[in-house]
Short mmCIF file of C-alpha atoms and ligand atoms in Angstrom, two decimals:
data_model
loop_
_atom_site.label_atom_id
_atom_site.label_comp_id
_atom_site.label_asym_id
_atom_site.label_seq_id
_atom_site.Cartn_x
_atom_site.Cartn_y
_atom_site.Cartn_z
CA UNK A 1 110.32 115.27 96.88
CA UNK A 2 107.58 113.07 97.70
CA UNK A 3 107.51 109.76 95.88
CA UNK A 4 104.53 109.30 93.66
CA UNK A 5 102.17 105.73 93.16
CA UNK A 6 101.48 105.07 88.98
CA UNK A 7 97.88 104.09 89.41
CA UNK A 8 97.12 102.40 86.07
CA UNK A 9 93.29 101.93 84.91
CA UNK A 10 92.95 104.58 87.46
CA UNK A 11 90.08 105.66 85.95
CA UNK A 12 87.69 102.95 86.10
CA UNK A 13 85.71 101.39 88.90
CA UNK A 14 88.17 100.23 91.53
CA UNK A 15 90.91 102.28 90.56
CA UNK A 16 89.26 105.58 91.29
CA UNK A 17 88.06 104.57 94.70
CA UNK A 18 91.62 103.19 95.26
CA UNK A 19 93.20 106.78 94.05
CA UNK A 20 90.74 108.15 96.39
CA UNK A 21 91.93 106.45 99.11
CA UNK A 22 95.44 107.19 98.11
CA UNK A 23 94.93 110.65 97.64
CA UNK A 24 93.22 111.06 101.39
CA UNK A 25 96.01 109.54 102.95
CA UNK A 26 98.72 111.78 102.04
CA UNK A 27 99.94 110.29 98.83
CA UNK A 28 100.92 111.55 95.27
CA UNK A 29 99.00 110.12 92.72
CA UNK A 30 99.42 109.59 87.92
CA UNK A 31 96.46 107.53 86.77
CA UNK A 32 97.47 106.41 83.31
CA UNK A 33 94.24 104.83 81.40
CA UNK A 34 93.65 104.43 78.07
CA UNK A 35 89.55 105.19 78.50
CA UNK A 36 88.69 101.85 76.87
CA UNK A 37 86.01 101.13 79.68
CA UNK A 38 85.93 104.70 81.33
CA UNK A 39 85.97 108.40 81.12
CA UNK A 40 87.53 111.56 82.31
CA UNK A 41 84.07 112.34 84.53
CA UNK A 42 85.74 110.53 86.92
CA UNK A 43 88.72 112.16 87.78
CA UNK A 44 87.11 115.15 87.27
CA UNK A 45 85.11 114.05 90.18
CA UNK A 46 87.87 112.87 92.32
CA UNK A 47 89.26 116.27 92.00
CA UNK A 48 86.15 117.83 92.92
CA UNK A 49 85.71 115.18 96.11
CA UNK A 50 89.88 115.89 97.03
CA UNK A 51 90.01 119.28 95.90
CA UNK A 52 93.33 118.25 94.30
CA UNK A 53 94.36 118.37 90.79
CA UNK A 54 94.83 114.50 90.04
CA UNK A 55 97.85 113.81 87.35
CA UNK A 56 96.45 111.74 84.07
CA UNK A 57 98.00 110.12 81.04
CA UNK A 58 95.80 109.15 78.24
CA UNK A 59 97.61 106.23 76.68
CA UNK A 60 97.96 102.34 77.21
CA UNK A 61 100.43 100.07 79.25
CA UNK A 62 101.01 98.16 76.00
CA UNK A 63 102.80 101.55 74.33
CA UNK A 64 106.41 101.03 75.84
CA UNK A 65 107.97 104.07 74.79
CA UNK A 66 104.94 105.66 76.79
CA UNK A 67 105.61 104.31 79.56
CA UNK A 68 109.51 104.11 80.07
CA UNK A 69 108.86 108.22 79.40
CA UNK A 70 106.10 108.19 82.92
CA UNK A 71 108.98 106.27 84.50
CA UNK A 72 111.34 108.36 83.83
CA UNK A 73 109.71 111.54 84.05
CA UNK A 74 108.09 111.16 87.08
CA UNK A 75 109.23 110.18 90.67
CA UNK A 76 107.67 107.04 90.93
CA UNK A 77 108.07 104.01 93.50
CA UNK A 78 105.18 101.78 93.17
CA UNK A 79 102.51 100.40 90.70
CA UNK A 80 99.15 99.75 91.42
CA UNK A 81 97.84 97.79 88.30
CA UNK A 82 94.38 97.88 87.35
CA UNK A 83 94.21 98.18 83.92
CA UNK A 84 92.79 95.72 82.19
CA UNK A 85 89.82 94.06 80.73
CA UNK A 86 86.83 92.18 82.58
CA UNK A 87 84.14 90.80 80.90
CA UNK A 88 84.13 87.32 80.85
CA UNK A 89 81.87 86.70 78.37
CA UNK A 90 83.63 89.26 75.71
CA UNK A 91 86.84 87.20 76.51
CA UNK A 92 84.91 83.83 75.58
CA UNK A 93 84.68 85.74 71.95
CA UNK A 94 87.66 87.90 71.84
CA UNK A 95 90.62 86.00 73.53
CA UNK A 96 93.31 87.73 71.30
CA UNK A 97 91.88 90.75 72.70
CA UNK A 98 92.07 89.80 76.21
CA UNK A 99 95.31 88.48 76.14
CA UNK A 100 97.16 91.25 74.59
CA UNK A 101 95.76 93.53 76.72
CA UNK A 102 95.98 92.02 80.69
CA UNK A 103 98.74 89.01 79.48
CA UNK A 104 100.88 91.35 77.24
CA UNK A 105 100.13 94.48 79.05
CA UNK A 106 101.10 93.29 82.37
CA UNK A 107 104.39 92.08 80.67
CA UNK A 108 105.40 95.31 79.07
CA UNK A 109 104.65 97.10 82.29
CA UNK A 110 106.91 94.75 84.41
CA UNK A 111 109.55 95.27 81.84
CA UNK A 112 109.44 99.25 81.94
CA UNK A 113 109.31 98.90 85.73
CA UNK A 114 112.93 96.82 85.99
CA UNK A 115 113.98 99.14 83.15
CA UNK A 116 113.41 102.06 85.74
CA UNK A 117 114.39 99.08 88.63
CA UNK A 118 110.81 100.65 90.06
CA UNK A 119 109.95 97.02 91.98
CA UNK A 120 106.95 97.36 94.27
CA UNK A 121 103.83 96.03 92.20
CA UNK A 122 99.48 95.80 93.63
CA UNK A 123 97.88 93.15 91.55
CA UNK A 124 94.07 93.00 90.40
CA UNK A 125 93.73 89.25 90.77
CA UNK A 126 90.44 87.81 91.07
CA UNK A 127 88.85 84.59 93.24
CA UNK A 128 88.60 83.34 89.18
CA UNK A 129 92.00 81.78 89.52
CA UNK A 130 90.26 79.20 92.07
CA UNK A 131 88.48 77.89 89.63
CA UNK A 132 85.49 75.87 91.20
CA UNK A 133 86.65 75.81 94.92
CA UNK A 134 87.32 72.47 96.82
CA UNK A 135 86.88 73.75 100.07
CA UNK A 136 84.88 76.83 101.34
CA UNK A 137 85.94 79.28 102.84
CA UNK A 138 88.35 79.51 100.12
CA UNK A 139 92.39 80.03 101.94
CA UNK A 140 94.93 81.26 99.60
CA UNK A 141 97.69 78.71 100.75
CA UNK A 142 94.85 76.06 98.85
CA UNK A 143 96.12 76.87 95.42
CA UNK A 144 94.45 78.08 92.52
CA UNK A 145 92.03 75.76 90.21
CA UNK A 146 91.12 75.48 86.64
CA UNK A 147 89.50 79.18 85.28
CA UNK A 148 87.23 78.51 82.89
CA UNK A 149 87.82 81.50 80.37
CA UNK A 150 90.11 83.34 78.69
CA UNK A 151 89.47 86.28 81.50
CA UNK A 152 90.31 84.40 84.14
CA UNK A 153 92.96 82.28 82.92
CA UNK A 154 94.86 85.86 82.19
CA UNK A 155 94.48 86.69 85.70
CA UNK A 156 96.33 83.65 86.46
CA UNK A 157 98.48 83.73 83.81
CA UNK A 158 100.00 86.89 84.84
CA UNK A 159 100.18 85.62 88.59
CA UNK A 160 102.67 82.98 87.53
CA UNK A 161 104.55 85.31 85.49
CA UNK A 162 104.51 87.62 88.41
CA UNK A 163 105.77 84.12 90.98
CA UNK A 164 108.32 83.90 88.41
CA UNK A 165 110.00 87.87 88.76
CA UNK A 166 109.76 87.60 92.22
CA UNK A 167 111.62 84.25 91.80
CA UNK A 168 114.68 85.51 89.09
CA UNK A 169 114.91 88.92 91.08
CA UNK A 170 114.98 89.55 94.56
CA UNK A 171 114.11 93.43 94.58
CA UNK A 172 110.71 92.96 93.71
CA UNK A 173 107.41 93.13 96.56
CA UNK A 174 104.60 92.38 94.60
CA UNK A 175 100.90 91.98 96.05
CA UNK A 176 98.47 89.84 94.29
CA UNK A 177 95.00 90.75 95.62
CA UNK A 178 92.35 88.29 94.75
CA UNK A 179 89.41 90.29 94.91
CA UNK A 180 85.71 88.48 95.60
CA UNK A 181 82.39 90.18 93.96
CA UNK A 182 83.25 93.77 94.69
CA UNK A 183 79.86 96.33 94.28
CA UNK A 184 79.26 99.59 96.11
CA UNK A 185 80.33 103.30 95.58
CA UNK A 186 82.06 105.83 97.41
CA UNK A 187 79.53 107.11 100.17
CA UNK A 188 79.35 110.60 97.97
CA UNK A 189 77.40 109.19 95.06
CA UNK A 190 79.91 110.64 93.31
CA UNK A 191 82.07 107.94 92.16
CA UNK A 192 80.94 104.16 91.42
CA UNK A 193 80.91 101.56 88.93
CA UNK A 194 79.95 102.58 85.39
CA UNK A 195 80.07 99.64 82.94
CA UNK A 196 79.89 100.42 78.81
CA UNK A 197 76.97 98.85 77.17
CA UNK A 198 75.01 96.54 79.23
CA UNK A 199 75.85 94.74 82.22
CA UNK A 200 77.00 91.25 83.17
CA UNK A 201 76.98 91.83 86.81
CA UNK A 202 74.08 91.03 89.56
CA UNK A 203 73.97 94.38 91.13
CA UNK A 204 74.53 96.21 87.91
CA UNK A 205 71.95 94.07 86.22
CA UNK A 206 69.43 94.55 89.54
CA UNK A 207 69.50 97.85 89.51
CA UNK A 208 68.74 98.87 86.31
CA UNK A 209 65.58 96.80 87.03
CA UNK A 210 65.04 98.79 90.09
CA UNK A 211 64.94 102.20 88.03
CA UNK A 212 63.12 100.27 84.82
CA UNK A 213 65.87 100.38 82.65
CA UNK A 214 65.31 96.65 82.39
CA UNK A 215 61.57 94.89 82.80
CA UNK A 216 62.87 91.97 84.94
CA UNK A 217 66.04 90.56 86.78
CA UNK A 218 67.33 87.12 85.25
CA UNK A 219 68.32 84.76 88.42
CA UNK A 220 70.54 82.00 86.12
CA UNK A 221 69.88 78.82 88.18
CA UNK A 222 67.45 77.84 90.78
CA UNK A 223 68.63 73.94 91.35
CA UNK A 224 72.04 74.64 93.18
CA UNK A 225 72.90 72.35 96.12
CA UNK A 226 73.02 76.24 98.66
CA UNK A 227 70.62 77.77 101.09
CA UNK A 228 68.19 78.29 98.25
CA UNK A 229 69.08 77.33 95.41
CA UNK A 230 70.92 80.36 93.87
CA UNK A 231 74.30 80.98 93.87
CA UNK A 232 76.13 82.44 96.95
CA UNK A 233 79.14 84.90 96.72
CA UNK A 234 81.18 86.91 98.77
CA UNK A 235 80.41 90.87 97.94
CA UNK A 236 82.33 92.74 99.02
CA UNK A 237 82.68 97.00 99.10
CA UNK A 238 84.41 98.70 96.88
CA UNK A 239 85.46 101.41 99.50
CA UNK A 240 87.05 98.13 101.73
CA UNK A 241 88.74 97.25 98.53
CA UNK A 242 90.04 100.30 98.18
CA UNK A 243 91.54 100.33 101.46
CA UNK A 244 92.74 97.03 101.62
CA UNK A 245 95.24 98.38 98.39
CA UNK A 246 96.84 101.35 101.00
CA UNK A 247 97.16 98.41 103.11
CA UNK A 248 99.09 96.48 101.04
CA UNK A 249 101.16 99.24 99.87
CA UNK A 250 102.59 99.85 103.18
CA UNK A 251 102.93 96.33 103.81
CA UNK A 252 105.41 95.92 100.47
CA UNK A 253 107.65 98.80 102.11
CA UNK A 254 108.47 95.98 104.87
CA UNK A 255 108.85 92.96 102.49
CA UNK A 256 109.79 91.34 99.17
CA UNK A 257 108.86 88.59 97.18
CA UNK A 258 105.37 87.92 96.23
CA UNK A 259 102.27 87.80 98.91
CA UNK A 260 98.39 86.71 98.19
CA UNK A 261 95.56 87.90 100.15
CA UNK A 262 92.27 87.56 99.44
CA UNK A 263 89.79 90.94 99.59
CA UNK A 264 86.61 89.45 100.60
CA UNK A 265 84.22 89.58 103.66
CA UNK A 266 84.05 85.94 104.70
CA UNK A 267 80.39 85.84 104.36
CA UNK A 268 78.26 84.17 101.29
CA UNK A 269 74.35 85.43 100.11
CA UNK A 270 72.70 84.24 98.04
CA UNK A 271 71.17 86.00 94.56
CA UNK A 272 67.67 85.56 96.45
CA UNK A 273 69.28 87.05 99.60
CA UNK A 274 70.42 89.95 97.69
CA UNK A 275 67.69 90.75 95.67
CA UNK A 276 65.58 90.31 98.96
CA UNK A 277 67.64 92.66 100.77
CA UNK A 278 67.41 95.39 98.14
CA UNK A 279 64.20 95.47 98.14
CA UNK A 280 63.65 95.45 102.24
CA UNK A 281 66.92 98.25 102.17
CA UNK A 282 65.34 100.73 99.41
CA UNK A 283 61.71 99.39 99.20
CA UNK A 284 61.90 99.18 95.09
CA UNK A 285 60.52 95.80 94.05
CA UNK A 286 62.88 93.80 91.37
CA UNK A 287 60.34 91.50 89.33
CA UNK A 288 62.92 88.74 88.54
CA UNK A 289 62.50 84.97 86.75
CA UNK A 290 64.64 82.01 86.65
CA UNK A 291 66.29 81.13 83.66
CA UNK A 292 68.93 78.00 82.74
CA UNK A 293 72.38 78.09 84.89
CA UNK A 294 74.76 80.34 83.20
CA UNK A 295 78.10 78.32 81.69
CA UNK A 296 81.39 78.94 84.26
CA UNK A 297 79.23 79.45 87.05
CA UNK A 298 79.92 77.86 90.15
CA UNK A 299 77.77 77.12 92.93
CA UNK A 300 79.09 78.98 96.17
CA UNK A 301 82.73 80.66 96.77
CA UNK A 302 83.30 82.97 99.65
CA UNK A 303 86.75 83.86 101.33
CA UNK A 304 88.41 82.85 104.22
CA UNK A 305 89.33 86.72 104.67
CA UNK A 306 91.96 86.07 107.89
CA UNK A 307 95.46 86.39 106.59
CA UNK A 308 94.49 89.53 105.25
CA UNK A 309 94.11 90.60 108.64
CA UNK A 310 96.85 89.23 110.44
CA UNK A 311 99.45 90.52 107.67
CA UNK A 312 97.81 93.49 106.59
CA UNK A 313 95.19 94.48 109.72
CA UNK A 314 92.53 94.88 107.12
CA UNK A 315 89.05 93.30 107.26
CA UNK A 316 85.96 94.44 105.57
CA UNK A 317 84.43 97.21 107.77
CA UNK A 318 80.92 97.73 105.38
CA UNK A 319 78.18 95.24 105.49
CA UNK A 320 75.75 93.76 103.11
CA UNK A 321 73.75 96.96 104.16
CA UNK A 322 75.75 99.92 103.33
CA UNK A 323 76.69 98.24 100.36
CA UNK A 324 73.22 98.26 98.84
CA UNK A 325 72.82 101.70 100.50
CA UNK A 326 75.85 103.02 98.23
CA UNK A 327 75.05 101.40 95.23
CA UNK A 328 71.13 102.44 94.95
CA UNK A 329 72.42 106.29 95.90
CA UNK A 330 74.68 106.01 93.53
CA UNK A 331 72.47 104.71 90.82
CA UNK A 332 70.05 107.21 91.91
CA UNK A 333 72.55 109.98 91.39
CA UNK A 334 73.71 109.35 88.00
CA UNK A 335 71.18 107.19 86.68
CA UNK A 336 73.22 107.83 83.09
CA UNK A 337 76.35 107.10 84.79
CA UNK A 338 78.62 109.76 84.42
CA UNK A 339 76.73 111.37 81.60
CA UNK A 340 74.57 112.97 84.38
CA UNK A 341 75.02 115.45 85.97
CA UNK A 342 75.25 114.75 90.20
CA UNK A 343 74.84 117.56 92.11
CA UNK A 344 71.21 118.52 90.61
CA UNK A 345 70.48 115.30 90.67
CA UNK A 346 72.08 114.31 93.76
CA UNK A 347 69.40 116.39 95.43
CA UNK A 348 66.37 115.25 93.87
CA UNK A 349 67.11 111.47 94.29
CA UNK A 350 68.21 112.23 97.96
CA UNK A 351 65.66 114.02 99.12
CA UNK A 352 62.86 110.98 97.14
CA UNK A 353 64.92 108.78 99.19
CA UNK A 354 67.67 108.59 101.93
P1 NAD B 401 87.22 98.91 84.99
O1 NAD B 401 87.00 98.45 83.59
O2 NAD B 401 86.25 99.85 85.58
O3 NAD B 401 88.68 99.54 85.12
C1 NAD B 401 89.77 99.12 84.33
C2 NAD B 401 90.39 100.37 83.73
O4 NAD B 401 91.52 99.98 82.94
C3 NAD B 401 89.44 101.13 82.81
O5 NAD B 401 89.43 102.49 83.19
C4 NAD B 401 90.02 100.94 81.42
O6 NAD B 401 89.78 102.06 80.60
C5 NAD B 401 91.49 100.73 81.73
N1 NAD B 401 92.25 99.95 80.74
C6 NAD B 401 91.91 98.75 80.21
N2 NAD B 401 92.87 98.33 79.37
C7 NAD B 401 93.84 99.27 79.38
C8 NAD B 401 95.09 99.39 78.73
N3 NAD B 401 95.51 98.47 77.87
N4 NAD B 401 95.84 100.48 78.99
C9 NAD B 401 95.41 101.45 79.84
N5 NAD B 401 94.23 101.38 80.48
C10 NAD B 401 93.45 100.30 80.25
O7 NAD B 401 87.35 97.59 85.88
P2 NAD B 401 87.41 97.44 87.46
O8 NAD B 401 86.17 96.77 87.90
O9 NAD B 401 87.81 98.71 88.08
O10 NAD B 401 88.58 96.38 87.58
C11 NAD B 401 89.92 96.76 87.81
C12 NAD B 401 90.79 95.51 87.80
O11 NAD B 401 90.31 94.61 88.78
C13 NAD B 401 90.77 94.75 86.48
O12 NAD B 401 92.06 94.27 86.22
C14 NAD B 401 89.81 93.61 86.75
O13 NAD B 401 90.10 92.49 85.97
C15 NAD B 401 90.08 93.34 88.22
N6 NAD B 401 88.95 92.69 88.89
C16 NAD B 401 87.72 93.30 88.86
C17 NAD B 401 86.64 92.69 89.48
C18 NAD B 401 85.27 93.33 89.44
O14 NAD B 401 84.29 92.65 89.73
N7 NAD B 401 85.13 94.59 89.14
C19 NAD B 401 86.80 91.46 90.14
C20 NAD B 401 88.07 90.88 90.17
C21 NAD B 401 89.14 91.51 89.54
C1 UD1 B 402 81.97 87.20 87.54
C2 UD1 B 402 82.96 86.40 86.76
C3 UD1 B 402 84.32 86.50 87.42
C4 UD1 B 402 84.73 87.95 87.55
C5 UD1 B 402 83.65 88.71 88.30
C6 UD1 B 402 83.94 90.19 88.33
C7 UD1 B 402 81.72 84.62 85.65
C8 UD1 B 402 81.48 83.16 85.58
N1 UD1 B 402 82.52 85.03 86.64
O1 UD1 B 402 81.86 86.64 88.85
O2 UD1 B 402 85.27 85.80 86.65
O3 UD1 B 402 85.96 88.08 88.24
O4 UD1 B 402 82.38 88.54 87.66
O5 UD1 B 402 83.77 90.77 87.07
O6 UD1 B 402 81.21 85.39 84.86
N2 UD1 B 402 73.54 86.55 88.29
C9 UD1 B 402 72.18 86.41 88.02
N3 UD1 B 402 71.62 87.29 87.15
C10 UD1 B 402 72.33 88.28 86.53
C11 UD1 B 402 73.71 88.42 86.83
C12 UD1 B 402 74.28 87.52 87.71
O7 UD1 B 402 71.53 85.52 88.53
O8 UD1 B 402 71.76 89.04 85.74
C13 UD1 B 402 74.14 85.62 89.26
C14 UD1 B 402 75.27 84.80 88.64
O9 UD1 B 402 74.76 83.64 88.05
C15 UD1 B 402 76.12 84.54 89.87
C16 UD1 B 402 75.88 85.74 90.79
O10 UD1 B 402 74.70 86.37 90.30
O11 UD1 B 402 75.64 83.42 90.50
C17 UD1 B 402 77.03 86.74 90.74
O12 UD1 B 402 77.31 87.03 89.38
P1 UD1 B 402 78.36 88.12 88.92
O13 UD1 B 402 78.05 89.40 89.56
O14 UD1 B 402 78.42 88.08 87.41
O15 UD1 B 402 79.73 87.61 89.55
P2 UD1 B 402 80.48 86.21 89.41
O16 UD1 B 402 79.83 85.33 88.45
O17 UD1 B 402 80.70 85.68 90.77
#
């Protein structure tokens, strides 16, 4: 029987791109999400886009009697751990909260896992555990830094606790990917990112300026020692994300222990150059102002991509382009996220646009 990958926080933004990707490759798929930041629309549209019934639990990875009943009622060999929260600015007021859920969570689900001695673990990191870089392009074998919130120091909180499994037991193949800004949508307009209540984001927050959700963009800084100014990052597509997780799957078949690659391009823009490039890509203009430097930020971060590629063969194959391209069609498509409904809409926006 074929094995089958517990996808949890499958639900949300990268997960369901990444249980896409599983999904077209061949593989057997359980999302388990508790819907905290996400809804059943999207599976129901992964179904629709794989024309395969997709297996979902409703319930949390801090229930424990939930989960050693997946593990033991279903076939599984590997983890691919989303779930979690990620606003850093709700874990500046609600630490407890954050904590329990990605610290604690992460914990119970490691412990259900040895219970069921299922050892092969994917990671949601984040480039937060560098903290503010001290050299660019940031290389994994650097170290981590200081986060400065609760948000990120649970990301790299559970990394150590993760070092330290891989340390006591030998069985374990664990993948930590430290992801850079990912934004995009699957090339459908189907699926993309769908954040509850409003946005933190750039892209999120620039395009609901673009279809007047929101009177003007706020650019937080305009004194930064970079190209202009603003603050450069590393964005990176969710679709490449997604298939930098298969890659990493296969790789924990030939190796244990725990391995760190970062997901990002290798190339830094600016908030000018984005906002610039939107409106050359989808000719929408985004009125936008400058406003004080928001806390945590730092100036410029962008990865040093390459051992990704030699010990995984994966590199970022979408550009700044297509990126923008999938995340105004997608915007376009459900401008009420997954509230609306895409395939009337689909065809109006398409046809105003593409
Ligand atoms: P998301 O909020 O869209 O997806 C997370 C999913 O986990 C949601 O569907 C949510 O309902 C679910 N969830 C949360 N807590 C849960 C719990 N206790 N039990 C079961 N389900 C739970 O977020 P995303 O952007 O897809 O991020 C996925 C992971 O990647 C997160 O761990 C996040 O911290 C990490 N990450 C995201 C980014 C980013 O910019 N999106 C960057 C770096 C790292
Ligand atoms: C943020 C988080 C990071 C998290 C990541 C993914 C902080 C300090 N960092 O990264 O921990 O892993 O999101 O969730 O919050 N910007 C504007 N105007 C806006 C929104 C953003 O100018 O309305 C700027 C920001 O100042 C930043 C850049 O755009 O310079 C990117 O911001 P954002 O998309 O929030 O990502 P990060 O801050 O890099």
């Amino acid at each position: 029987m074929q094995k089958t990958t517990l996808i949890t926080g499958g639900a949300g933004y990268i997960g369901s791109h990444t249980a896409l990707a599983l999904i077209d490759a061949g593989q057997q798929v359980l999302v388990l999400d508790n819907l905290c930041n996400s809804c059943r629309e999207s599976l129901k549209r992964l179904e629709f886009l794989t024309r395969i019934r997709v297996d979902f639990i409703e319930g949390d990875i801090r229930d424990t009697k939930l989960l050693d009943d997946i593990f033991s009622r279903y076939d599984i060999d590997a983890v691919m751990h989303f779930a979690g929260l990620k606003s850093v600015e709700e874990s500046v007021r609600q630490p407890l909260e954050y904590y329990a859920n990605n610290v604690v969570g992460t914990l119970n689900l490691c412990h259900a896992m040895a219970r069921s001695e299922v050892f092969k673990l994917v990671f949601s990191s984040s480039a937060t555990v560098y903290g503010a870089p001290r050299k660019i392009p940031i290389i994994e074998d650097l170290g981590t830094g200081k986060p400065v919130n609760p948000y990120g120091r649970t990301k790299l909180m559970i990394e150590e606790l993760l070092t330290d499994l891989c340390l006591s037991d030998p069985r374990w193949s664990i993948a930590v990917l430290r992801y850079f800004n990912p934004i995009g949508a699957h090339e459908s307009g189907l699926i993309g990112e769908n954040p509850n209540g409003r946005p933190n984001n750039l892209l999120p927050c620039l395009t609901q300026v673009a279809i007047g959700r929101a009177p003007e963009l706020t650019v937080f800084g305009g004194d930064y020692p970079t190209v202009d100014g603003t603050c450069v990052r590393d964005y990176v597509h969710v679709v490449d994300l997604a298939d930098g997780h298969l890659k990493a799957l296969q790789a924990l078949q030939r190796r244990n222990g725990i391995h760190v690659w970062n997901l990002g391009t290798g190339i830094g823009y600016s908030v000018l150059q984005i906002i610039r490039s939107f409106e050359d890509i989808t000719g929408v203009t985004i009125p936008f102002r400058f406003a004080p430097r928001r806390a945590g930020d730092i100036a410029q971060c962008w990865a040093d991509p390459s051992k990704a590629w030699r010990e995984l063969g994966w590199h970022a194959q979408r550009d700044l382009m297509q990126m923008i391209i999938d995340t105004w069609r997608w915007q376009l498509c459900n401008p009420q996220g997954y509230r609306s409904q895409p395939e009337l809409l689909a065809s109006i926006a398409l046809k105003q646009w593409v």
